[in-house]
Coordinates of N, CA and C and ligand atoms in Angstrom, one line a residue:
M153 N 0.9 -1.2 0.0 CA 0.0 0.0 0.0 C 0.9 1.2 0.0
F154 N 0.7 2.2 -0.9 CA 1.6 3.3 -1.0 C 1.1 4.5 -0.1
D155 N 2.0 5.4 0.1 CA 1.7 6.5 1.0 C 1.1 7.7 0.3
L156 N -0.2 8.0 0.6 CA -0.9 9.0 -0.2 C -0.2 10.4 0.0
S157 N 0.6 10.6 1.0 CA 1.2 11.9 1.2 C 2.0 12.3 0.1
V158 N 2.5 11.4 -0.7 CA 3.4 11.8 -1.9 C 2.5 12.6 -2.9
L159 N 1.2 12.6 -2.8 CA 0.4 13.3 -3.8 C 0.0 14.7 -3.3
A160 N 0.4 15.0 -2.1 CA -0.1 16.3 -1.5 C 0.3 17.5 -2.4
S161 N -0.8 18.2 -2.8 CA -0.7 19.4 -3.6 C -0.1 19.2 -5.0
R162 N -0.2 17.9 -5.5 CA 0.4 17.6 -6.7 C -0.6 17.4 -7.8
L163 N -0.1 17.3 -9.0 CA -0.9 17.1 -10.2 C -0.9 15.6 -10.6
I164 N -2.1 15.1 -10.9 CA -2.3 13.8 -11.4 C -2.9 13.9 -12.8
V165 N -2.4 13.2 -13.7 CA -2.9 13.3 -15.1 C -3.7 12.1 -15.5
S166 N -4.9 12.4 -16.0 CA -5.7 11.3 -16.5 C -5.5 11.1 -18.0
C167 N -5.2 9.9 -18.4 CA -4.9 9.6 -19.8 C -6.0 8.7 -20.3
Q168 N -6.9 9.2 -21.1 CA -8.0 8.4 -21.5 C -8.4 8.8 -23.0
A169 N -8.6 7.7 -23.8 CA -9.2 7.9 -25.1 C -10.5 7.2 -25.1
Y170 N -11.4 7.7 -25.8 CA -12.8 7.1 -25.8 C -13.0 6.1 -26.9
P171 N -14.0 5.2 -26.7 CA -14.3 4.2 -27.8 C -14.4 4.8 -29.2
G172 N -13.7 4.3 -30.1 CA -13.8 4.7 -31.5 C -12.8 5.8 -31.8
E173 N -12.1 6.4 -30.9 CA -11.2 7.5 -31.1 C -9.8 6.9 -31.6
P174 N -9.1 7.8 -32.4 CA -7.9 7.3 -33.0 C -6.8 7.0 -32.0
M175 N -6.8 7.6 -30.8 CA -5.8 7.3 -29.8 C -6.2 6.2 -28.8
R176 N -7.3 5.6 -29.1 CA -7.7 4.5 -28.2 C -6.9 3.3 -28.4
D177 N -5.7 3.2 -27.8 CA -4.7 2.2 -27.9 C -3.9 2.2 -26.7
P178 N -3.8 1.0 -26.0 CA -3.1 1.0 -24.7 C -1.6 1.5 -24.8
R179 N -1.0 1.2 -25.9 CA 0.4 1.7 -26.1 C 0.4 3.2 -26.1
T180 N -0.5 3.8 -26.8 CA -0.6 5.2 -27.0 C -0.8 5.9 -25.6
M181 N -1.7 5.3 -24.8 CA -2.0 5.8 -23.5 C -0.8 5.7 -22.5
A182 N -0.1 4.6 -22.7 CA 1.1 4.4 -21.8 C 2.1 5.5 -22.2
Q183 N 2.3 5.8 -23.5 CA 3.2 6.8 -23.9 C 2.7 8.2 -23.4
M184 N 1.4 8.4 -23.5 CA 0.9 9.6 -22.9 C 1.2 9.8 -21.5
A185 N 1.1 8.7 -20.7 CA 1.4 8.7 -19.3 C 2.9 9.0 -19.1
Q186 N 3.7 8.4 -19.9 CA 5.2 8.7 -19.8 C 5.4 10.2 -20.0
A187 N 4.8 10.8 -21.0 CA 5.0 12.2 -21.3 C 4.5 13.0 -20.2
A188 N 3.4 12.7 -19.6 CA 2.8 13.4 -18.4 C 3.8 13.4 -17.2
V189 N 4.4 12.2 -17.0 CA 5.3 12.1 -15.9 C 6.5 13.0 -16.1
I190 N 7.0 13.0 -17.3 CA 8.2 13.9 -17.7 C 7.8 15.3 -17.4
G191 N 6.6 15.7 -17.6 CA 6.1 17.0 -17.4 C 5.9 17.4 -15.9
G192 N 5.9 16.4 -15.1 CA 5.7 16.7 -13.6 C 4.5 16.1 -13.0
A193 N 3.8 15.2 -13.7 CA 2.7 14.5 -13.0 C 3.2 13.6 -11.9
A194 N 2.6 13.7 -10.8 CA 3.0 12.8 -9.6 C 2.3 11.5 -9.6
A195 N 1.3 11.4 -10.4 CA 0.6 10.1 -10.6 C -0.2 10.2 -11.9
V196 N -0.7 9.0 -12.3 CA -1.6 9.0 -13.5 C -2.9 8.3 -13.2
R197 N -3.9 8.6 -14.0 CA -5.2 8.0 -13.8 C -5.5 7.3 -15.2
I198 N -5.7 6.0 -15.2 CA -5.7 5.2 -16.4 C -6.9 4.4 -16.4
Q199 N -7.6 4.3 -17.6 CA -8.8 3.5 -17.8 C -8.6 2.3 -18.6
G200 N -9.1 1.2 -18.1 CA -9.1 -0.1 -18.9 C -7.9 -1.0 -18.6
I201 N -8.2 -2.3 -18.6 CA -7.2 -3.2 -18.1 C -5.9 -3.2 -18.9
Q202 N -6.0 -3.2 -20.2 CA -4.8 -3.3 -21.1 C -4.0 -2.0 -20.9
D203 N -4.7 -0.9 -20.8 CA -4.0 0.4 -20.6 C -3.3 0.4 -19.3
L204 N -3.9 -0.1 -18.3 CA -3.3 -0.2 -17.0 C -2.1 -1.1 -17.0
E205 N -2.2 -2.2 -17.7 CA -1.0 -3.2 -17.7 C 0.1 -2.5 -18.4
Q206 N -0.1 -1.9 -19.6 CA 1.0 -1.3 -20.3 C 1.5 -0.1 -19.6
T207 N 0.7 0.7 -19.0 CA 1.2 1.9 -18.3 C 2.0 1.5 -17.1
R208 N 1.6 0.4 -16.4 CA 2.3 -0.1 -15.2 C 3.8 -0.3 -15.6
D209 N 4.0 -0.9 -16.8 CA 5.3 -1.2 -17.2 C 6.1 0.0 -17.7
A210 N 5.3 1.1 -18.0 CA 6.0 2.3 -18.6 C 6.4 3.4 -17.6
V211 N 5.7 3.5 -16.5 CA 5.9 4.6 -15.5 C 6.1 4.0 -14.1
D212 N 6.8 4.8 -13.3 CA 7.0 4.4 -11.9 C 6.1 5.1 -10.9
V213 N 5.4 6.1 -11.4 CA 4.5 6.8 -10.4 C 3.3 6.0 -10.0
P214 N 2.6 6.4 -8.9 CA 1.4 5.7 -8.6 C 0.4 5.8 -9.7
M215 N -0.4 4.8 -9.8 CA -1.4 4.7 -10.8 C -2.8 4.5 -10.2
I216 N -3.7 5.4 -10.6 CA -5.1 5.3 -10.2 C -5.8 4.6 -11.4
G217 N -6.4 3.4 -11.1 CA -7.0 2.6 -12.2 C -8.5 2.6 -12.1
L218 N -9.1 2.6 -13.3 CA -10.6 2.5 -13.3 C -10.9 1.7 -14.6
W219 N -12.1 1.2 -14.6 CA -12.6 0.4 -15.8 C -14.0 1.0 -16.0
K220 N -14.1 1.7 -17.2 CA -15.5 2.2 -17.5 C -16.2 1.1 -18.3
D221 N -17.4 0.9 -17.9 CA -18.3 -0.1 -18.5 C -19.6 0.5 -18.7
G222 N -19.9 0.9 -20.0 CA -21.2 1.6 -20.3 C -21.0 3.1 -20.2
T223 N -22.1 3.8 -20.4 CA -22.0 5.3 -20.4 C -23.0 6.0 -19.6
D224 N -24.0 5.2 -19.1 CA -25.1 5.8 -18.2 C -25.0 5.2 -16.8
G225 N -25.6 6.0 -15.9 CA -25.7 5.5 -14.5 C -24.3 5.2 -13.9
V226 N -24.3 4.0 -13.3 CA -23.0 3.6 -12.6 C -22.1 2.9 -13.6
F227 N -21.1 3.6 -14.2 CA -20.3 3.0 -15.2 C -18.8 3.1 -14.9
I228 N -18.4 3.8 -13.9 CA -17.0 3.9 -13.5 C -16.7 2.7 -12.5
T229 N -16.0 1.7 -13.0 CA -15.7 0.5 -12.2 C -16.9 0.1 -11.4
P230 N -17.9 -0.3 -12.1 CA -19.3 -0.4 -11.5 C -19.4 -1.6 -10.5
T231 N -18.6 -2.6 -10.7 CA -18.8 -3.8 -9.8 C -17.5 -4.1 -9.1
L232 N -17.6 -5.0 -8.1 CA -16.4 -5.5 -7.4 C -15.5 -6.2 -8.4
D233 N -16.0 -7.0 -9.3 CA -15.2 -7.7 -10.2 C -14.3 -6.8 -11.1
H234 N -15.0 -5.7 -11.5 CA -14.2 -4.7 -12.3 C -13.1 -4.1 -11.4
A235 N -13.4 -3.8 -10.2 CA -12.4 -3.2 -9.3 C -11.3 -4.2 -9.0
L236 N -11.6 -5.4 -8.8 CA -10.5 -6.4 -8.6 C -9.6 -6.5 -9.8
A237 N -10.2 -6.5 -11.0 CA -9.4 -6.6 -12.2 C -8.4 -5.3 -12.3
C238 N -8.9 -4.2 -11.9 CA -8.1 -3.0 -12.0 C -6.9 -3.1 -11.0
A239 N -7.2 -3.7 -9.8 CA -6.1 -3.9 -8.8 C -5.1 -4.9 -9.4
A240 N -5.6 -6.0 -9.9 CA -4.7 -7.0 -10.5 C -3.8 -6.4 -11.6
A241 N -4.3 -5.4 -12.3 CA -3.6 -4.9 -13.4 C -2.5 -3.8 -12.9
G242 N -2.4 -3.7 -11.6 CA -1.3 -2.8 -11.1 C -1.7 -1.5 -10.5
S243 N -3.0 -1.3 -10.3 CA -3.4 0.0 -9.8 C -3.0 0.1 -8.3
D244 N -2.4 1.3 -7.9 CA -2.2 1.5 -6.5 C -3.5 2.0 -5.8
I245 N -4.3 2.7 -6.6 CA -5.6 3.2 -6.1 C -6.6 2.8 -7.2
V246 N -7.7 2.2 -6.8 CA -8.7 1.9 -7.7 C -9.8 2.9 -7.6
A247 N -10.2 3.6 -8.7 CA -11.3 4.6 -8.7 C -12.6 3.8 -9.0
I248 N -13.5 4.0 -8.1 CA -14.8 3.4 -8.4 C -15.9 4.4 -8.3
D249 N -17.1 4.1 -8.9 CA -18.2 5.0 -8.7 C -18.5 5.1 -7.2
G250 N -18.5 6.4 -6.7 CA -18.7 6.6 -5.3 C -20.0 7.3 -4.9
T251 N -21.0 7.1 -5.8 CA -22.3 7.8 -5.6 C -23.2 6.8 -4.8
R252 N -24.3 7.4 -4.4 CA -25.2 6.6 -3.6 C -26.2 5.8 -4.5
R253 N -26.0 5.7 -5.7 CA -26.9 5.0 -6.6 C -26.6 3.5 -6.5
P254 N -27.7 2.7 -6.8 CA -27.5 1.2 -6.8 C -26.5 0.7 -7.8
R255 N -25.8 -0.3 -7.4 CA -24.7 -0.8 -8.3 C -25.1 -2.0 -9.0
P256 N -24.6 -2.3 -10.2 CA -25.2 -3.4 -11.0 C -25.0 -4.8 -10.4
D257 N -24.0 -4.9 -9.5 CA -23.8 -6.3 -8.9 C -24.5 -6.4 -7.6
G258 N -25.3 -5.4 -7.2 CA -26.1 -5.5 -6.0 C -25.3 -5.3 -4.7
R259 N -24.0 -5.1 -4.8 CA -23.2 -4.8 -3.6 C -23.3 -3.3 -3.3
N260 N -23.4 -2.9 -2.1 CA -23.3 -1.4 -1.8 C -21.9 -1.0 -1.8
L261 N -21.7 0.3 -1.6 CA -20.3 0.9 -1.7 C -19.5 0.3 -0.6
A262 N -20.0 0.2 0.6 CA -19.2 -0.3 1.8 C -18.8 -1.7 1.6
E263 N -19.7 -2.5 1.1 CA -19.3 -3.9 0.8 C -18.3 -4.0 -0.3
T264 N -18.4 -3.2 -1.3 CA -17.4 -3.2 -2.4 C -16.0 -2.8 -1.9
I265 N -16.0 -1.7 -1.1 CA -14.7 -1.3 -0.6 C -14.1 -2.3 0.4
A266 N -14.9 -2.8 1.2 CA -14.4 -3.8 2.2 C -13.8 -5.0 1.5
A267 N -14.5 -5.5 0.5 CA -14.0 -6.7 -0.3 C -12.7 -6.4 -1.0
L268 N -12.6 -5.2 -1.6 CA -11.4 -4.7 -2.3 C -10.2 -4.6 -1.3
H269 N -10.5 -4.1 -0.1 CA -9.4 -4.0 0.9 C -9.0 -5.3 1.3
E270 N -9.9 -6.2 1.5 CA -9.6 -7.6 2.0 C -8.8 -8.4 1.0
Q271 N -9.2 -8.2 -0.3 CA -8.6 -9.1 -1.3 C -7.4 -8.5 -2.0
T272 N -7.1 -7.2 -1.8 CA -6.0 -6.6 -2.6 C -5.3 -5.6 -1.6
G273 N -4.2 -5.0 -2.1 CA -3.5 -4.0 -1.3 C -3.8 -2.6 -1.8
A274 N -4.8 -2.5 -2.7 CA -5.1 -1.2 -3.4 C -5.9 -0.3 -2.4
L275 N -5.7 1.0 -2.6 CA -6.6 1.9 -1.9 C -7.8 2.2 -2.8
V276 N -8.8 2.8 -2.3 CA -10.0 3.1 -3.1 C -10.3 4.6 -3.1
M277 N -10.4 5.1 -4.4 CA -10.9 6.4 -4.6 C -12.4 6.4 -5.0
A278 N -13.2 7.1 -4.2 CA -14.6 7.1 -4.5 C -14.9 8.3 -5.4
D279 N -15.4 8.1 -6.7 CA -15.7 9.2 -7.6 C -17.1 9.7 -7.3
C280 N -17.2 10.8 -6.7 CA -18.4 11.3 -6.1 C -19.0 12.5 -7.0
G281 N -20.4 12.7 -6.8 CA -21.0 13.7 -7.6 C -21.6 14.8 -6.7
S282 N -21.5 14.7 -5.4 CA -22.1 15.7 -4.5 C -21.4 15.5 -3.1
A283 N -21.7 16.5 -2.2 CA -21.2 16.4 -0.9 C -21.8 15.3 -0.1
A284 N -23.1 15.0 -0.4 CA -23.8 13.9 0.2 C -23.1 12.5 -0.2
D285 N -22.7 12.4 -1.4 CA -22.0 11.3 -1.9 C -20.6 11.2 -1.1
A286 N -19.9 12.3 -1.0 CA -18.6 12.3 -0.3 C -18.7 11.8 1.1
K287 N -19.7 12.3 1.8 CA -20.0 11.9 3.2 C -20.2 10.4 3.3
A288 N -21.1 9.9 2.4 CA -21.5 8.5 2.4 C -20.3 7.6 2.0
A289 N -19.5 8.1 1.1 CA -18.3 7.3 0.7 C -17.3 7.3 1.8
A290 N -17.1 8.4 2.5 CA -16.2 8.3 3.7 C -16.7 7.3 4.7
D291 N -18.0 7.4 5.0 CA -18.6 6.5 5.9 C -18.4 5.0 5.5
A292 N -18.4 4.8 4.1 CA -18.3 3.5 3.6 C -16.9 3.0 3.5
G293 N -15.9 3.8 3.9 CA -14.5 3.4 4.0 C -13.6 3.7 2.9
A294 N -14.1 4.7 2.0 CA -13.2 5.1 0.9 C -11.9 5.7 1.5
D295 N -10.8 5.5 0.8 CA -9.5 6.1 1.3 C -9.3 7.5 0.8
V296 N -9.9 7.8 -0.4 CA -9.8 9.0 -1.1 C -11.1 9.4 -1.7
I297 N -11.4 10.7 -1.6 CA -12.7 11.2 -2.2 C -12.3 12.0 -3.4
G298 N -13.1 11.8 -4.5 CA -12.9 12.6 -5.7 C -14.2 13.3 -6.1
T299 N -14.0 14.4 -6.8 CA -15.2 15.1 -7.3 C -15.5 14.8 -8.8
T300 N -15.0 13.7 -9.2 CA -15.0 13.2 -10.6 C -16.4 13.4 -11.2
L301 N -17.4 13.0 -10.5 CA -18.8 12.9 -11.1 C -19.7 14.2 -10.8
A302 N -19.1 15.2 -10.3 CA -19.8 16.5 -10.1 C -20.3 17.0 -11.5
G303 N -21.6 17.2 -11.6 CA -22.1 17.7 -12.9 C -22.5 16.6 -13.8
Y304 N -22.3 15.4 -13.4 CA -22.7 14.2 -14.3 C -23.8 13.3 -13.6
T305 N -24.3 13.6 -12.5 CA -25.2 12.7 -11.8 C -26.6 13.4 -11.6
G306 N -26.7 14.7 -11.9 CA -27.9 15.4 -11.7 C -28.0 16.1 -10.4
E307 N -27.0 15.9 -9.5 CA -27.1 16.5 -8.2 C -26.4 17.9 -8.2
R308 N -25.5 18.1 -9.1 CA -24.8 19.4 -9.2 C -24.9 19.9 -10.6
P309 N -24.9 21.2 -10.8 CA -24.8 21.8 -12.1 C -23.5 21.4 -12.8
K310 N -23.5 21.3 -14.1 CA -22.2 21.1 -14.8 C -21.6 22.4 -15.0
T311 N -20.7 22.8 -14.1 CA -20.0 24.1 -14.2 C -19.1 24.1 -15.4
D312 N -18.8 25.3 -15.9 CA -17.9 25.4 -17.0 C -16.5 24.9 -16.6
G313 N -16.0 25.4 -15.5 CA -14.7 24.9 -15.0 C -15.0 23.9 -13.9
P314 N -14.0 23.8 -13.0 CA -14.2 22.9 -11.8 C -15.3 23.4 -10.9
D315 N -15.9 22.5 -10.2 CA -17.0 22.8 -9.3 C -16.3 23.2 -7.9
L316 N -15.8 24.5 -7.9 CA -15.1 24.9 -6.7 C -15.9 25.0 -5.5
E317 N -17.2 25.3 -5.7 CA -18.1 25.4 -4.6 C -18.3 24.0 -3.9
L318 N -18.4 23.0 -4.7 CA -18.4 21.6 -4.1 C -17.1 21.3 -3.4
I319 N -16.0 21.6 -4.0 CA -14.7 21.3 -3.4 C -14.7 21.9 -2.0
A320 N -15.0 23.2 -1.9 CA -15.0 23.9 -0.6 C -16.0 23.2 0.3
E321 N -17.1 22.9 -0.2 CA -18.2 22.2 0.7 C -17.7 20.9 1.3
I322 N -17.1 20.1 0.4 CA -16.6 18.8 0.9 C -15.4 19.0 1.8
A323 N -14.5 19.9 1.5 CA -13.4 20.2 2.4 C -13.8 20.6 3.8
A324 N -14.9 21.4 3.8 CA -15.4 21.9 5.1 C -16.0 20.7 5.9
L325 N -16.3 19.6 5.3 CA -16.9 18.5 6.1 C -15.8 17.8 6.9
D326 N -14.6 18.0 6.5 CA -13.5 17.4 7.3 C -13.6 15.9 7.4
L327 N -13.6 15.3 6.3 CA -13.9 13.8 6.3 C -12.7 13.0 6.7
G328 N -11.6 13.6 6.9 CA -10.5 12.9 7.4 C -9.8 12.0 6.4
R329 N -10.0 12.3 5.1 CA -9.2 11.7 4.0 C -9.0 12.6 2.9
P330 N -8.0 12.4 2.1 CA -7.7 13.3 1.0 C -8.9 13.6 0.0
L331 N -9.1 14.8 -0.4 CA -10.1 15.2 -1.4 C -9.3 15.5 -2.7
I332 N -9.6 14.8 -3.7 CA -9.0 15.0 -5.0 C -10.0 15.7 -5.9
A333 N -9.6 16.9 -6.4 CA -10.4 17.6 -7.3 C -10.3 17.0 -8.7
E334 N -11.4 16.8 -9.4 CA -11.3 16.2 -10.7 C -12.6 16.7 -11.5
G335 N -12.4 17.0 -12.7 CA -13.5 17.3 -13.6 C -13.5 18.7 -14.1
R336 N -13.3 18.9 -15.4 CA -13.4 20.2 -16.1 C -12.3 21.2 -15.5
I337 N -11.2 20.7 -15.1 CA -10.1 21.6 -14.7 C -9.3 21.9 -16.0
H338 N -9.4 23.1 -16.6 CA -8.9 23.3 -17.9 C -7.7 24.2 -18.0
T339 N -7.4 24.9 -16.9 CA -6.2 25.8 -16.9 C -5.4 25.6 -15.7
P340 N -4.1 26.0 -15.7 CA -3.3 25.9 -14.5 C -3.9 26.7 -13.4
A341 N -4.5 27.9 -13.7 CA -5.1 28.7 -12.7 C -6.2 28.0 -12.0
Q342 N -7.0 27.3 -12.8 CA -8.1 26.5 -12.2 C -7.6 25.4 -11.3
A343 N -6.5 24.8 -11.7 CA -5.9 23.7 -10.9 C -5.5 24.3 -9.5
R344 N -4.8 25.4 -9.6 CA -4.4 26.1 -8.3 C -5.6 26.5 -7.5
A345 N -6.7 26.9 -8.1 CA -7.9 27.4 -7.4 C -8.5 26.2 -6.7
C346 N -8.3 25.0 -7.2 CA -8.9 23.8 -6.6 C -8.1 23.5 -5.2
L347 N -6.8 23.7 -5.3 CA -6.0 23.5 -4.0 C -6.5 24.6 -3.0
D348 N -6.6 25.8 -3.5 CA -7.0 26.9 -2.6 C -8.4 26.7 -2.0
A349 N -9.2 26.0 -2.8 CA -10.6 25.7 -2.3 C -10.6 24.6 -1.2
G350 N -9.4 23.9 -1.1 CA -9.4 22.8 -0.1 C -9.0 21.4 -0.6
A351 N -8.8 21.3 -1.9 CA -8.4 20.0 -2.5 C -7.0 19.6 -2.0
F352 N -6.8 18.4 -1.9 CA -5.5 17.8 -1.5 C -4.6 17.6 -2.7
A353 N -5.2 17.3 -3.9 CA -4.5 17.1 -5.1 C -5.5 17.3 -6.2
V354 N -5.0 17.3 -7.5 CA -5.8 17.7 -8.6 C -5.6 16.7 -9.8
V355 N -6.7 16.3 -10.3 CA -6.6 15.4 -11.5 C -7.0 16.3 -12.8
V356 N -6.2 16.3 -13.8 CA -6.5 16.9 -15.0 C -6.5 15.9 -16.1
G357 N -7.5 15.8 -16.9 CA -7.6 14.9 -18.0 C -7.6 15.6 -19.4
T358 N -8.8 15.9 -19.8 CA -9.0 16.5 -21.1 C -8.0 17.6 -21.5
A359 N -7.8 18.5 -20.7 CA -7.0 19.7 -21.0 C -5.5 19.4 -21.3
I360 N -5.1 18.2 -20.9 CA -3.7 17.8 -21.1 C -3.6 16.6 -22.1
T361 N -4.6 15.7 -22.1 CA -4.5 14.5 -22.8 C -5.5 14.2 -23.9
H362 N -6.4 15.2 -24.2 CA -7.4 14.9 -25.2 C -7.4 15.9 -26.3
P363 N -6.4 15.6 -27.3 CA -6.2 16.7 -28.3 C -7.4 17.0 -29.1
T364 N -8.3 16.1 -29.3 CA -9.5 16.4 -30.2 C -10.3 17.5 -29.5
T365 N -10.5 17.4 -28.2 CA -11.2 18.5 -27.5 C -10.5 19.8 -27.5
I366 N -9.2 19.7 -27.2 CA -8.4 20.9 -27.1 C -8.4 21.6 -28.5
T367 N -8.2 20.8 -29.6 CA -8.3 21.4 -30.9 C -9.6 22.1 -31.1
G368 N -10.7 21.5 -30.7 CA -12.0 22.1 -30.8 C -12.1 23.4 -30.1
W369 N -11.5 23.5 -28.9 CA -11.5 24.8 -28.2 C -10.9 25.9 -29.1
F370 N -9.7 25.6 -29.7 CA -9.0 26.6 -30.5 C -9.8 26.9 -31.8
A371 N -10.2 25.8 -32.4 CA -11.0 26.0 -33.7 C -12.2 26.8 -33.5
G372 N -12.9 26.5 -32.4 CA -14.2 27.2 -32.0 C -13.9 28.7 -31.8
A373 N -12.8 29.0 -31.2 CA -12.4 30.4 -30.8 C -12.2 31.2 -32.1
L374 N -11.7 30.6 -33.1 CA -11.5 31.3 -34.4 C -12.7 31.6 -35.2
Q375 N -13.7 30.8 -34.9 CA -15.0 30.9 -35.6 C -16.0 31.9 -34.9
G376 N -15.6 32.3 -33.7 CA -16.6 33.0 -32.9 C -17.0 34.4 -33.4
Ligands
LRY500 C1 -17.4 11.9 -15.9 C2 -16.3 11.0 -16.4 O1 -16.6 10.0 -17.0 N1 -15.0 11.2 -16.1 C3 -14.0 10.4 -16.5 C4 -13.4 9.7 -15.3 O2 -12.4 9.1 -15.3 C5 -13.1 11.0 -17.5 O3 -13.8 10.9 -18.7 C6 -12.5 12.4 -17.3 O4 -11.7 12.7 -18.4 C7 -11.7 12.6 -16.0 O5 -12.6 12.5 -14.9 C8 -10.9 13.9 -15.9 O6 -11.7 15.0 -16.1 P1 -11.5 16.1 -17.2 O7 -11.3 15.3 -18.5 O8 -12.7 16.9 -17.2 O9 -10.2 16.8 -16.8

């Protein structure tokens, strides 16, 4: 089990390509992770078993692993089996859906986390969508709380940038475990603002590792 304190005030880079996209290739994502580490990422967040396996061999930094299955409802590492596979593929932290919604395998969050702790050495990051989720996830035994699903579950508005209000609200709950800001952090200033709002560390995905979206931002600005 690794020491979470190495991530204090640091940047974690999420390297993900979506189904059907040109960069959806485990080798490409492992190379993306290597590039992010050279740039200063203290950890990487990686989706999919093959991507995890290849990235594990490519970088030495801690790896947050997840397995997305589906696109609606509970789809981020939705079941214990998905989570166990992420751990087996080398994740130091397994990110799982940390909302209060029913899970497809019928296990609740506490049961899922307990089984994962019992059967692996991985820590658990609960991807939450609200302060109520965060509180419930902490009660369920999550090691790390993330704001990953803020704006995607109907409980919070989808803010243009990070949901700083939610970060501050969760930080004020003093849940006794690290809060990782994640979701729509598009500039270095926004990343800094997340720490200032009370986050322990920051995950950036799209703005660093999704060139199609970044290109769209620039192309759109020229057409405005
Ligand atoms: C909601 C959801 O499915 N989030 C996913 C979780 O792993 C990823 O698609 C995001 O890219 C990641 O959370 C990082 O966020 P952003 O790309 O906004 O920096």
